[in-house]
Amino acid sequence: MKIRDLESGYGSVQILWGVDMSLREGAITALLGPNGAGKSTLLRSIFGTVRPWKGSILYRDEDILHLPPHRKVDRGIALVPEGRHVFAGMTVKENLLLGAYRKRARERMEGNLGLVFSLFPILEERQDQRAGTLSGGEQQMLTIARSLMASPELMMLDEPSQGLAPKVVEEVFSALTRIREEGVTILLVEQNVENVLSIADYVYILNEGRVVGEGRPDEIEKAGLRKAYLGL
Amino acid sequence: MPPFLIALYGNLLNGAILGAVYGMMTMGLSLIFGVLRIVNVGHGAFIMVGAYTAFFLFTLYGIPPLLAVPFSFIIGMGLGALFFYTVIKRLIDSPELTTLLATFSFGVLLEEVAKLLWGPDYRGFNWEVGSLHLPFVTIPLEKLYAFLASVSMALILYIWFKKGRSGMAIRAIMEDREGASCCGINVDGMYGLSFSIGIALTVASGSLLTLFIPVGIHPYMGGIYTLKAFVIAVLGGLSSPWGAFFGGFIFGLVENGAYSLFGLVPGLEPFSMTYFAAFLILLILLLIRPEGLLGANGG
């Protein structure tokens, strides 16, 4: 995926001021930056829940800038939104089935269900339980699992470790590396810099709606970008 | 049995029958509110459209009101889709006042068009199909049919909601719009579908209501039903169509039961007091159980 000169925002408030970014297939690309840098807005603009203003998003030789979210899902793009957006009144199983809502995903439902249950065995145990009764960590796993049910080729995650206990964070991050092994491209927004630098293949740093640095994790360390923009 | 008890028994039975139609009348309102968070203030005008549909199908073509229900449903789907794609779609994320004004205006528009086309007269018709004789009470069969039709419609809606693919998608949107969007559910499309089905149910219920109002069909008949539907929706927990259906039952029972009770008080005109009783119940309920009888999300 190649993003060129992307501008976006809410109402008349511009958040992104021309973002350029490339994602390598099968890799984990991390997106770091201080609060309010526009990381979530960037993910939402790529997915289409926020309508981008201008620029281009080239994916498999097609400009998908103005496609609505469900058409993005049809092309194998998934977003795991910030916070835990599970369907609390429905069972874990129903949540997962809704993840395979599009026709493309329904055809591969059995295989994906197997993958999801092997990644998060706890969800198999709890499949008949209402999602609202799960712990915070389990709900986050369910949100990720539900996105996997859509058979994504590119998976975007918005702060999946937010508010989770260290042990659960570890579990989520190891799941991400296993998802990468399945050949899924990952774009990861995180505050949890330490963990991200250990699993990411490439890093972009966003500040005030612009890309202000990029490189492999070791290059980011060397260039001191981490200190400059992330205060760590 | 003392005559009062016989009257009460008869009224309660009739109340349950009318209550089912009230329930169906309110399911559309609740569905639209539950999914789109829009209060359809023009609700009654759509009931009026259904009543006229039944009236003309019967008087012009001899089609019985029960068979008018599918016609009304289709007309409702069309009207709902028209209203959604011309107006509502642009207003989904607007402040409440905007959507209140829009639905109010659309209701007034429908009423005025009805008056222009069919005049301001009160109309009605009689479809007589015999009666069911129970001990102490006689129930006109057409009302019993209306009851059965309402219950069937509610059941069909329930099954679609629980098992159908689009029904599940709509429930997902009610629970978490962003989550639904991330599953690849076309949220705008589902908004259009729920709005159209909500209006279709309302128009169809208007056709059934004609069986209870022998001479009550006129362009402005909807107002009182809008009020009743609001009370029933609150009884049922606002965003739950099933809550609305049971709320309708309770409203029908209270309305008709109160009629019997107030009839005992000398000098009181019982019919006008039924509204008083209905709204009194609403006030009491709001005080003790503001989330509605079945809870805020009984679906």
Short mmCIF file of C-alpha atoms in Angstrom, two decimals:
data_model
loop_
_atom_site.label_atom_id
_atom_site.label_comp_id
_atom_site.label_asym_id
_atom_site.label_seq_id
_atom_site.Cartn_x
_atom_site.Cartn_y
_atom_site.Cartn_z
CA MET A 1 0.00 0.00 0.00
CA LYS A 2 1.25 3.45 -0.97
CA ILE A 3 -0.20 6.54 0.65
CA ARG A 4 0.56 9.84 -1.06
CA ASP A 5 -0.07 13.34 0.23
CA LEU A 6 -3.05 12.31 2.35
CA GLU A 7 -5.02 15.15 3.93
CA SER A 8 -7.91 14.55 6.26
CA GLY A 9 -9.75 15.84 9.32
CA TYR A 10 -13.09 16.26 11.05
CA GLY A 11 -15.54 18.90 9.87
CA SER A 12 -13.39 21.90 9.05
CA VAL A 13 -10.54 20.91 11.37
CA GLN A 14 -7.61 19.58 9.39
CA ILE A 15 -5.62 16.86 11.20
CA LEU A 16 -3.45 15.30 8.49
CA TRP A 17 -1.33 17.64 6.38
CA GLY A 18 -0.04 15.48 3.55
CA VAL A 19 1.05 12.10 4.83
CA ASP A 20 3.29 9.88 2.69
CA MET A 21 3.77 6.29 3.72
CA SER A 22 4.44 2.86 2.22
CA LEU A 23 3.61 -0.47 3.76
CA ARG A 24 5.68 -3.52 2.89
CA GLU A 25 3.68 -6.68 2.36
CA GLY A 26 3.92 -9.24 5.13
CA ALA A 27 5.68 -6.85 7.51
CA ILE A 28 4.71 -5.08 10.70
CA THR A 29 4.86 -1.34 10.19
CA ALA A 30 4.52 0.68 13.37
CA LEU A 31 3.17 4.18 13.58
CA LEU A 32 4.41 6.12 16.59
CA GLY A 33 3.92 9.66 17.73
CA PRO A 34 2.71 11.79 20.60
CA ASN A 35 -0.94 12.13 21.55
CA GLY A 36 -2.90 14.17 19.04
CA ALA A 37 -0.39 13.55 16.26
CA GLY A 38 -3.17 12.19 14.05
CA LYS A 39 -2.39 8.46 14.28
CA SER A 40 -5.98 7.34 14.81
CA THR A 41 -7.23 9.79 12.19
CA LEU A 42 -4.76 8.30 9.72
CA LEU A 43 -6.02 4.75 10.31
CA ARG A 44 -9.65 5.85 10.11
CA SER A 45 -8.99 7.81 6.93
CA ILE A 46 -7.34 4.79 5.31
CA PHE A 47 -10.26 2.58 6.37
CA GLY A 48 -12.90 5.12 5.41
CA THR A 49 -14.74 5.68 8.69
CA VAL A 50 -13.32 9.21 8.38
CA ARG A 51 -13.61 10.54 4.85
CA PRO A 52 -10.20 11.65 3.55
CA TRP A 53 -10.06 15.06 1.90
CA LYS A 54 -7.40 14.55 -0.76
CA GLY A 55 -4.36 12.53 -1.71
CA SER A 56 -4.23 8.96 -2.89
CA ILE A 57 -4.14 5.50 -1.36
CA LEU A 58 -2.81 3.01 -3.85
CA TYR A 59 -3.56 -0.60 -2.97
CA ARG A 60 -2.93 -3.40 -5.45
CA ASP A 61 -2.79 -0.89 -8.34
CA GLU A 62 -6.12 0.68 -7.42
CA ASP A 63 -6.81 4.06 -5.81
CA ILE A 64 -9.07 3.19 -2.90
CA LEU A 65 -9.12 6.66 -1.33
CA HIS A 66 -12.88 7.18 -1.52
CA LEU A 67 -14.15 3.63 -1.06
CA PRO A 68 -16.53 3.18 1.92
CA PRO A 69 -15.38 0.87 4.75
CA HIS A 70 -17.33 -2.21 3.62
CA ARG A 71 -15.66 -2.05 0.21
CA LYS A 72 -12.29 -1.89 1.96
CA VAL A 73 -13.18 -5.01 3.90
CA ASP A 74 -14.00 -6.69 0.56
CA ARG A 75 -10.42 -5.91 -0.54
CA GLY A 76 -8.95 -7.51 2.55
CA ILE A 77 -8.36 -4.40 4.66
CA ALA A 78 -9.35 -4.55 8.32
CA LEU A 79 -9.30 -2.06 11.17
CA VAL A 80 -9.18 -2.94 14.85
CA PRO A 81 -10.47 0.32 16.31
CA GLU A 82 -9.27 1.99 19.46
CA GLY A 83 -11.13 0.89 22.58
CA ARG A 84 -13.06 -2.34 22.75
CA HIS A 85 -15.77 -2.26 20.17
CA VAL A 86 -17.26 -5.71 20.81
CA PHE A 87 -21.00 -6.35 20.54
CA ALA A 88 -21.51 -6.69 24.27
CA GLY A 89 -25.01 -8.20 24.20
CA MET A 90 -24.07 -10.94 21.74
CA THR A 91 -22.11 -14.12 22.38
CA VAL A 92 -18.44 -14.47 21.53
CA LYS A 93 -19.42 -16.80 18.69
CA GLU A 94 -21.91 -14.31 17.26
CA ASN A 95 -19.24 -11.61 17.39
CA LEU A 96 -16.89 -13.82 15.42
CA LEU A 97 -19.56 -14.73 12.87
CA LEU A 98 -20.25 -11.05 12.31
CA GLY A 99 -16.53 -10.61 11.64
CA ALA A 100 -17.06 -12.88 8.64
CA TYR A 101 -20.00 -10.80 7.43
CA ARG A 102 -18.82 -10.15 3.87
CA LYS A 103 -19.18 -12.89 1.27
CA ARG A 104 -15.42 -13.14 0.74
CA ALA A 105 -14.91 -13.87 4.44
CA ARG A 106 -17.87 -16.22 4.79
CA GLU A 107 -16.32 -18.56 2.24
CA ARG A 108 -13.23 -18.93 4.44
CA MET A 109 -15.04 -18.96 7.76
CA GLU A 110 -14.12 -22.46 8.94
CA GLY A 111 -10.39 -22.00 8.43
CA ASN A 112 -10.37 -18.56 10.01
CA LEU A 113 -12.31 -19.78 13.02
CA GLY A 114 -9.65 -22.45 13.53
CA LEU A 115 -6.86 -19.87 13.27
CA VAL A 116 -8.58 -17.53 15.70
CA PHE A 117 -9.17 -20.26 18.28
CA SER A 118 -5.56 -21.43 18.03
CA LEU A 119 -4.35 -17.84 18.58
CA PHE A 120 -6.74 -17.17 21.45
CA PRO A 121 -7.83 -20.48 23.02
CA ILE A 122 -9.72 -18.59 25.75
CA LEU A 123 -12.23 -17.41 23.13
CA GLU A 124 -13.06 -20.99 22.19
CA GLU A 125 -13.77 -21.78 25.84
CA ARG A 126 -15.95 -18.70 26.15
CA GLN A 127 -17.69 -18.86 22.78
CA ASP A 128 -21.21 -19.07 24.22
CA GLN A 129 -20.64 -16.33 26.77
CA ARG A 130 -21.86 -12.78 26.19
CA ALA A 131 -19.00 -10.57 25.01
CA GLY A 132 -19.87 -7.95 27.62
CA THR A 133 -18.99 -10.40 30.40
CA LEU A 134 -15.41 -10.88 29.17
CA SER A 135 -12.47 -9.17 30.88
CA GLY A 136 -10.85 -6.17 29.20
CA GLY A 137 -8.02 -8.27 27.81
CA GLU A 138 -10.39 -10.90 26.47
CA GLN A 139 -12.51 -8.21 24.81
CA GLN A 140 -9.40 -6.84 23.10
CA MET A 141 -8.53 -10.36 21.91
CA LEU A 142 -12.10 -10.74 20.64
CA THR A 143 -11.86 -7.45 18.72
CA ILE A 144 -8.65 -8.65 17.06
CA ALA A 145 -10.12 -12.10 16.46
CA ARG A 146 -13.24 -10.61 14.91
CA SER A 147 -11.10 -8.67 12.44
CA LEU A 148 -9.19 -11.85 11.56
CA MET A 149 -12.50 -13.48 10.68
CA ALA A 150 -12.71 -10.99 7.80
CA SER A 151 -9.65 -12.72 6.27
CA PRO A 152 -7.58 -9.55 6.11
CA GLU A 153 -4.47 -9.10 3.98
CA LEU A 154 -3.77 -5.78 5.69
CA MET A 155 -4.68 -5.39 9.32
CA MET A 156 -4.57 -1.99 11.03
CA LEU A 157 -4.65 -1.89 14.82
CA ASP A 158 -5.23 1.22 16.90
CA GLU A 159 -3.53 0.89 20.30
CA PRO A 160 -4.41 -2.74 20.96
CA SER A 161 -2.43 -2.78 24.24
CA GLN A 162 -4.20 0.22 25.75
CA GLY A 163 -5.30 -0.40 29.33
CA LEU A 164 -4.15 -4.03 29.42
CA ALA A 165 -2.08 -5.80 32.08
CA PRO A 166 1.57 -6.43 31.04
CA LYS A 167 1.01 -10.16 30.74
CA VAL A 168 -1.97 -9.66 28.42
CA VAL A 169 -0.01 -7.11 26.36
CA GLU A 170 2.64 -9.78 25.83
CA GLU A 171 -0.01 -12.22 24.68
CA VAL A 172 -1.47 -9.69 22.23
CA PHE A 173 1.95 -8.84 20.80
CA SER A 174 2.92 -12.47 20.35
CA ALA A 175 -0.41 -12.99 18.57
CA LEU A 176 0.54 -10.13 16.23
CA THR A 177 3.83 -11.77 15.27
CA ARG A 178 1.95 -15.00 14.60
CA ILE A 179 -0.54 -13.11 12.45
CA ARG A 180 2.42 -11.72 10.49
CA GLU A 181 3.64 -15.31 9.98
CA GLU A 182 0.29 -16.01 8.30
CA GLY A 183 1.33 -13.45 5.69
CA VAL A 184 -0.85 -10.61 6.94
CA THR A 185 0.53 -7.10 6.55
CA ILE A 186 0.17 -5.13 9.77
CA LEU A 187 -0.02 -1.41 10.47
CA LEU A 188 0.22 -0.87 14.20
CA VAL A 189 -0.45 2.32 16.16
CA GLU A 190 0.92 2.13 19.68
CA GLN A 191 1.92 4.12 22.74
CA ASN A 192 3.78 1.11 24.05
CA VAL A 193 7.08 2.06 22.37
CA GLU A 194 9.27 -0.56 24.07
CA ASN A 195 7.19 -3.48 22.81
CA VAL A 196 6.61 -1.99 19.39
CA LEU A 197 10.30 -1.48 18.59
CA SER A 198 10.89 -5.13 19.44
CA ILE A 199 8.38 -6.53 16.94
CA ALA A 200 8.16 -3.89 14.18
CA ASP A 201 9.97 -4.26 10.87
CA TYR A 202 9.65 -0.60 9.98
CA VAL A 203 8.61 2.51 11.90
CA TYR A 204 7.01 5.81 10.95
CA ILE A 205 6.87 8.72 13.36
CA LEU A 206 3.96 11.10 13.01
CA ASN A 207 3.78 14.53 14.58
CA GLU A 208 1.19 17.26 14.05
CA GLY A 209 -0.26 15.46 11.06
CA ARG A 210 3.01 14.94 9.21
CA VAL A 211 5.55 12.15 8.94
CA VAL A 212 8.65 13.45 10.72
CA GLY A 213 10.79 10.34 10.69
CA GLU A 214 10.97 6.79 9.43
CA GLY A 215 13.31 3.84 9.43
CA ARG A 216 14.02 0.42 10.84
CA PRO A 217 13.70 0.24 14.62
CA ASP A 218 17.51 0.32 15.10
CA GLU A 219 17.80 3.37 12.83
CA ILE A 220 15.12 5.14 14.84
CA GLU A 221 17.13 4.47 17.98
CA LYS A 222 20.36 5.68 16.40
CA ALA A 223 18.91 8.85 14.94
CA GLY A 224 17.61 9.81 18.35
CA LEU A 225 14.13 10.25 16.90
CA ARG A 226 12.73 8.24 19.72
CA LYS A 227 13.97 10.75 22.28
CA ALA A 228 13.03 13.76 20.19
CA TYR A 229 9.44 12.84 19.50
CA LEU A 230 8.44 10.27 22.03
CA GLY A 231 10.22 11.60 25.09
CA LEU A 232 11.69 8.24 26.02
CA MET B 1 -71.21 -12.69 37.60
CA PRO B 2 -71.91 -9.04 38.38
CA PRO B 3 -72.33 -6.92 35.26
CA PHE B 4 -69.30 -4.78 36.13
CA LEU B 5 -66.99 -7.80 36.12
CA ILE B 6 -68.42 -9.00 32.84
CA ALA B 7 -67.80 -5.57 31.32
CA LEU B 8 -64.29 -5.45 32.73
CA TYR B 9 -63.53 -8.93 31.43
CA GLY B 10 -64.81 -8.00 27.99
CA ASN B 11 -62.88 -4.76 27.97
CA LEU B 12 -59.66 -6.41 29.04
CA LEU B 13 -60.01 -9.00 26.31
CA ASN B 14 -60.60 -6.27 23.77
CA GLY B 15 -57.73 -4.34 25.30
CA ALA B 16 -55.36 -7.24 24.72
CA ILE B 17 -56.52 -7.53 21.12
CA LEU B 18 -56.15 -3.82 20.39
CA GLY B 19 -52.93 -3.86 22.41
CA ALA B 20 -51.28 -6.23 19.96
CA VAL B 21 -52.08 -3.81 17.15
CA TYR B 22 -50.74 -0.96 19.28
CA GLY B 23 -47.62 -3.02 19.80
CA MET B 24 -47.08 -3.50 16.11
CA MET B 25 -47.85 0.18 15.57
CA THR B 26 -44.97 1.06 17.91
CA MET B 27 -42.37 -1.49 16.77
CA GLY B 28 -41.48 0.65 13.77
CA LEU B 29 -40.96 3.71 15.95
CA SER B 30 -38.68 1.75 18.30
CA LEU B 31 -36.75 0.13 15.47
CA ILE B 32 -36.00 3.53 13.92
CA PHE B 33 -35.05 5.03 17.26
CA GLY B 34 -32.97 2.02 18.28
CA VAL B 35 -30.93 1.90 15.09
CA LEU B 36 -30.75 5.51 13.93
CA ARG B 37 -31.37 7.36 17.22
CA ILE B 38 -34.00 9.38 15.40
CA VAL B 39 -37.42 10.09 16.91
CA ASN B 40 -40.00 9.98 14.14
CA VAL B 41 -42.39 12.72 15.21
CA GLY B 42 -44.35 12.21 12.00
CA HIS B 43 -45.15 8.62 13.03
CA GLY B 44 -48.93 9.08 13.01
CA ALA B 45 -49.00 10.36 9.45
CA PHE B 46 -47.66 7.00 8.25
CA ILE B 47 -50.44 5.26 10.19
CA MET B 48 -52.89 7.50 8.36
CA VAL B 49 -51.42 6.41 4.99
CA GLY B 50 -51.99 2.77 5.99
CA ALA B 51 -55.56 3.48 7.04
CA TYR B 52 -56.38 5.15 3.70
CA THR B 53 -54.70 2.28 1.86
CA ALA B 54 -57.00 -0.22 3.58
CA PHE B 55 -60.02 2.06 3.05
CA PHE B 56 -59.53 2.47 -0.69
CA LEU B 57 -58.58 -1.13 -1.31
CA PHE B 58 -61.77 -2.19 0.45
CA THR B 59 -64.23 0.37 -0.92
CA LEU B 60 -62.88 0.43 -4.49
CA TYR B 61 -61.79 -3.16 -5.01
CA GLY B 62 -63.39 -5.08 -2.19
CA ILE B 63 -60.00 -6.23 -0.90
CA PRO B 64 -60.30 -7.09 2.81
CA PRO B 65 -58.07 -5.13 5.21
CA LEU B 66 -56.01 -8.19 6.13
CA LEU B 67 -54.89 -8.46 2.51
CA ALA B 68 -54.22 -4.71 2.55
CA VAL B 69 -51.43 -5.34 5.05
CA PRO B 70 -48.87 -6.59 2.50
CA PHE B 71 -49.83 -3.70 0.16
CA SER B 72 -49.35 -1.20 2.99
CA PHE B 73 -46.04 -2.80 3.88
CA ILE B 74 -44.75 -2.33 0.34
CA ILE B 75 -46.05 1.26 0.19
CA GLY B 76 -44.34 1.86 3.53
CA MET B 77 -41.03 0.44 2.28
CA GLY B 78 -41.24 2.81 -0.67
CA LEU B 79 -42.18 5.85 1.40
CA GLY B 80 -39.53 5.00 3.96
CA ALA B 81 -36.80 4.59 1.35
CA LEU B 82 -37.87 7.84 -0.36
CA PHE B 83 -37.80 9.77 2.92
CA PHE B 84 -34.50 8.18 3.97
CA TYR B 85 -32.54 8.76 0.80
CA THR B 86 -33.85 12.28 0.16
CA VAL B 87 -33.68 13.65 3.70
CA ILE B 88 -32.73 11.43 6.62
CA LYS B 89 -29.43 10.12 5.23
CA ARG B 90 -27.94 13.62 5.34
CA LEU B 91 -29.14 14.21 8.89
CA ILE B 92 -27.99 11.06 10.70
CA ASP B 93 -25.27 12.78 12.67
CA SER B 94 -27.13 16.09 13.06
CA PRO B 95 -28.41 17.37 16.41
CA GLU B 96 -31.80 15.99 17.56
CA LEU B 97 -33.67 19.20 16.77
CA THR B 98 -32.82 18.85 13.08
CA THR B 99 -34.22 15.34 12.79
CA LEU B 100 -37.26 16.22 14.92
CA LEU B 101 -38.08 19.08 12.55
CA ALA B 102 -37.46 16.91 9.49
CA THR B 103 -39.73 14.06 10.61
CA PHE B 104 -42.36 16.53 11.85
CA SER B 105 -42.33 18.33 8.49
CA PHE B 106 -42.56 15.10 6.54
CA GLY B 107 -45.57 14.10 8.64
CA VAL B 108 -47.29 17.43 7.98
CA LEU B 109 -46.49 17.09 4.30
CA LEU B 110 -48.13 13.65 4.17
CA GLU B 111 -51.21 14.94 6.00
CA GLU B 112 -51.62 17.90 3.66
CA VAL B 113 -51.15 15.75 0.58
CA ALA B 114 -53.80 13.38 1.96
CA LYS B 115 -56.19 16.28 2.52
CA LEU B 116 -55.51 17.59 -0.98
CA LEU B 117 -56.16 14.20 -2.57
CA TRP B 118 -58.98 12.84 -0.45
CA GLY B 119 -60.48 15.80 1.38
CA PRO B 120 -60.90 16.44 5.09
CA ASP B 121 -63.91 14.14 5.60
CA TYR B 122 -64.12 11.38 8.16
CA ARG B 123 -64.35 8.05 6.44
CA GLY B 124 -64.78 4.47 7.45
CA PHE B 125 -65.98 1.08 6.34
CA ASN B 126 -67.28 -2.12 7.79
CA TRP B 127 -65.75 -5.46 7.06
CA GLU B 128 -67.93 -7.96 8.79
CA VAL B 129 -66.88 -11.56 8.99
CA GLY B 130 -68.89 -12.77 11.95
CA SER B 131 -68.14 -13.12 15.61
CA LEU B 132 -66.61 -15.49 18.07
CA HIS B 133 -68.97 -16.20 20.95
CA LEU B 134 -67.21 -16.81 24.24
CA PRO B 135 -68.92 -17.04 27.61
CA PHE B 136 -70.15 -13.54 28.57
CA VAL B 137 -68.43 -11.85 25.65
CA THR B 138 -68.54 -11.70 21.88
CA ILE B 139 -65.46 -10.88 19.89
CA PRO B 140 -65.78 -9.69 16.29
CA LEU B 141 -63.69 -12.01 14.15
CA GLU B 142 -62.07 -9.20 12.15
CA LYS B 143 -60.50 -7.88 15.33
CA LEU B 144 -59.24 -11.31 16.21
CA TYR B 145 -57.66 -11.49 12.74
CA ALA B 146 -56.00 -8.13 13.31
CA PHE B 147 -54.63 -9.50 16.57
CA LEU B 148 -53.25 -12.60 14.87
CA ALA B 149 -51.77 -10.55 12.04
CA SER B 150 -50.00 -8.27 14.53
CA VAL B 151 -48.59 -11.16 16.53
CA SER B 152 -47.39 -12.85 13.33
CA MET B 153 -45.70 -9.68 12.12
CA ALA B 154 -43.94 -9.31 15.46
CA LEU B 155 -42.79 -12.93 15.33
CA ILE B 156 -41.48 -12.59 11.78
CA LEU B 157 -39.58 -9.46 12.77
CA TYR B 158 -38.19 -11.24 15.82
CA ILE B 159 -36.92 -14.22 13.82
CA TRP B 160 -35.41 -11.97 11.16
CA PHE B 161 -33.70 -9.92 13.85
CA LYS B 162 -32.27 -12.94 15.66
CA LYS B 163 -31.42 -15.24 12.78
CA GLY B 164 -31.36 -13.23 9.56
CA ARG B 165 -28.07 -11.94 8.20
CA SER B 166 -29.25 -8.35 7.84
CA GLY B 167 -31.11 -8.63 11.15
CA MET B 168 -27.88 -9.54 12.90
CA ALA B 169 -26.10 -6.69 11.14
CA ILE B 170 -28.72 -4.25 12.40
CA ARG B 171 -28.34 -5.57 15.95
CA ALA B 172 -24.59 -5.14 15.62
CA ILE B 173 -25.07 -1.50 14.59
CA MET B 174 -27.38 -0.95 17.58
CA GLU B 175 -24.68 -2.33 19.87
CA ASP B 176 -21.62 -0.65 18.41
CA ARG B 177 -21.66 1.34 15.21
CA GLU B 178 -17.88 1.55 14.78
CA GLY B 179 -17.47 -2.16 15.51
CA ALA B 180 -20.16 -2.94 12.92
CA SER B 181 -18.44 -0.79 10.34
CA CYS B 182 -15.18 -2.67 10.99
CA CYS B 183 -16.96 -5.96 10.27
CA GLY B 184 -17.72 -4.69 6.78
CA ILE B 185 -21.36 -3.97 7.51
CA ASN B 186 -22.61 -1.24 5.20
CA VAL B 187 -23.89 1.00 7.97
CA ASP B 188 -25.60 3.56 5.70
CA GLY B 189 -27.34 0.80 3.76
CA MET B 190 -28.55 -0.85 6.97
CA TYR B 191 -29.81 2.51 8.21
CA GLY B 192 -31.87 2.78 5.03
CA LEU B 193 -33.19 -0.77 5.43
CA SER B 194 -34.17 -0.36 9.10
CA PHE B 195 -35.78 3.00 8.43
CA SER B 196 -37.81 1.58 5.54
CA ILE B 197 -38.88 -1.48 7.51
CA GLY B 198 -39.79 0.72 10.48
CA ILE B 199 -42.02 2.88 8.26
CA ALA B 200 -43.44 -0.20 6.52
CA LEU B 201 -44.49 -1.73 9.85
CA THR B 202 -46.12 1.55 10.81
CA VAL B 203 -48.08 1.89 7.57
CA ALA B 204 -49.16 -1.77 7.79
CA SER B 205 -50.37 -1.27 11.36
CA GLY B 206 -52.46 1.66 10.12
CA SER B 207 -54.35 -0.76 7.86
CA LEU B 208 -55.12 -3.03 10.81
CA LEU B 209 -56.21 -0.09 12.97
CA THR B 210 -59.07 0.62 10.55
CA LEU B 211 -60.78 -2.46 11.98
CA PHE B 212 -61.07 -0.68 15.33
CA ILE B 213 -62.19 2.76 14.14
CA PRO B 214 -65.39 2.42 12.10
CA VAL B 215 -65.54 6.11 11.08
CA GLY B 216 -62.17 7.47 12.15
CA ILE B 217 -60.17 7.71 8.92
CA HIS B 218 -59.18 11.29 8.09
CA PRO B 219 -55.96 13.18 7.21
CA TYR B 220 -55.19 14.23 10.78
CA MET B 221 -56.05 10.96 12.51
CA GLY B 222 -52.38 10.21 13.23
CA GLY B 223 -51.74 12.67 16.04
CA ILE B 224 -53.26 10.65 18.84
CA TYR B 225 -51.46 7.52 17.63
CA THR B 226 -48.15 9.36 17.66
CA LEU B 227 -48.81 10.18 21.31
CA LYS B 228 -49.85 6.64 22.17
CA ALA B 229 -46.86 5.19 20.36
CA PHE B 230 -44.53 7.44 22.36
CA VAL B 231 -46.06 6.27 25.62
CA ILE B 232 -45.84 2.63 24.51
CA ALA B 233 -42.25 3.04 23.31
CA VAL B 234 -41.23 4.45 26.68
CA LEU B 235 -43.09 1.63 28.44
CA GLY B 236 -41.11 -0.86 26.40
CA GLY B 237 -37.72 0.77 26.84
CA LEU B 238 -37.56 2.99 23.71
CA SER B 239 -35.04 1.18 21.56
CA SER B 240 -36.34 -2.37 21.83
CA PRO B 241 -38.97 -3.41 19.27
CA TRP B 242 -39.99 -6.37 21.49
CA GLY B 243 -40.33 -4.11 24.47
CA ALA B 244 -42.56 -1.95 22.29
CA PHE B 245 -44.73 -4.91 21.40
CA PHE B 246 -45.32 -5.82 25.04
CA GLY B 247 -45.72 -2.17 25.90
CA GLY B 248 -48.56 -2.12 23.39
CA PHE B 249 -50.30 -4.96 25.20
CA ILE B 250 -50.02 -3.20 28.51
CA PHE B 251 -51.25 0.05 27.04
CA GLY B 252 -54.25 -1.69 25.48
CA LEU B 253 -55.13 -3.39 28.77
CA VAL B 254 -54.78 -0.20 30.81
CA GLU B 255 -56.71 1.90 28.34
CA ASN B 256 -59.62 -0.52 28.16
CA GLY B 257 -59.55 -1.55 31.80
CA ALA B 258 -59.60 2.08 32.85
CA TYR B 259 -62.63 2.58 30.64
CA SER B 260 -64.54 0.05 32.76
CA LEU B 261 -63.32 1.45 36.07
CA PHE B 262 -64.07 5.08 35.24
CA GLY B 263 -67.49 3.99 34.02
CA LEU B 264 -68.31 3.22 37.66
CA VAL B 265 -67.79 6.83 38.71
CA PRO B 266 -71.02 8.81 38.23
CA GLY B 267 -70.65 11.97 36.19
CA LEU B 268 -67.35 10.92 34.62
CA GLU B 269 -67.11 10.52 30.88
CA PRO B 270 -65.08 7.29 30.77
CA PHE B 271 -63.69 7.56 27.25
CA SER B 272 -61.94 10.88 27.80
CA MET B 273 -60.48 9.55 31.04
CA THR B 274 -58.69 6.65 29.38
CA TYR B 275 -55.90 8.97 28.18
CA PHE B 276 -55.54 10.24 31.70
CA ALA B 277 -55.08 6.70 32.96
CA ALA B 278 -52.59 5.86 30.23
CA PHE B 279 -50.40 8.86 30.93
CA LEU B 280 -50.70 8.35 34.66
CA ILE B 281 -49.30 4.85 34.22
CA LEU B 282 -46.51 6.33 32.13
CA LEU B 283 -45.61 8.82 34.85
CA ILE B 284 -45.59 6.14 37.54
CA LEU B 285 -43.45 3.88 35.40
CA LEU B 286 -40.98 6.65 34.65
CA LEU B 287 -40.64 7.23 38.37
CA ILE B 288 -40.03 3.62 39.39
CA ARG B 289 -38.46 2.10 36.28
CA PRO B 290 -37.18 4.79 33.90
CA GLU B 291 -35.36 2.24 31.71
CA GLY B 292 -38.71 0.75 30.62
CA LEU B 293 -40.33 -2.54 31.53
CA LEU B 294 -37.92 -4.74 29.62
CA GLY B 295 -34.86 -2.59 30.20
CA ALA B 296 -33.14 -0.23 27.79
CA ASN B 297 -31.89 -2.96 25.50
CA GLY B 298 -34.34 -5.82 25.75
CA GLY B 299 -33.63 -6.84 22.15
#
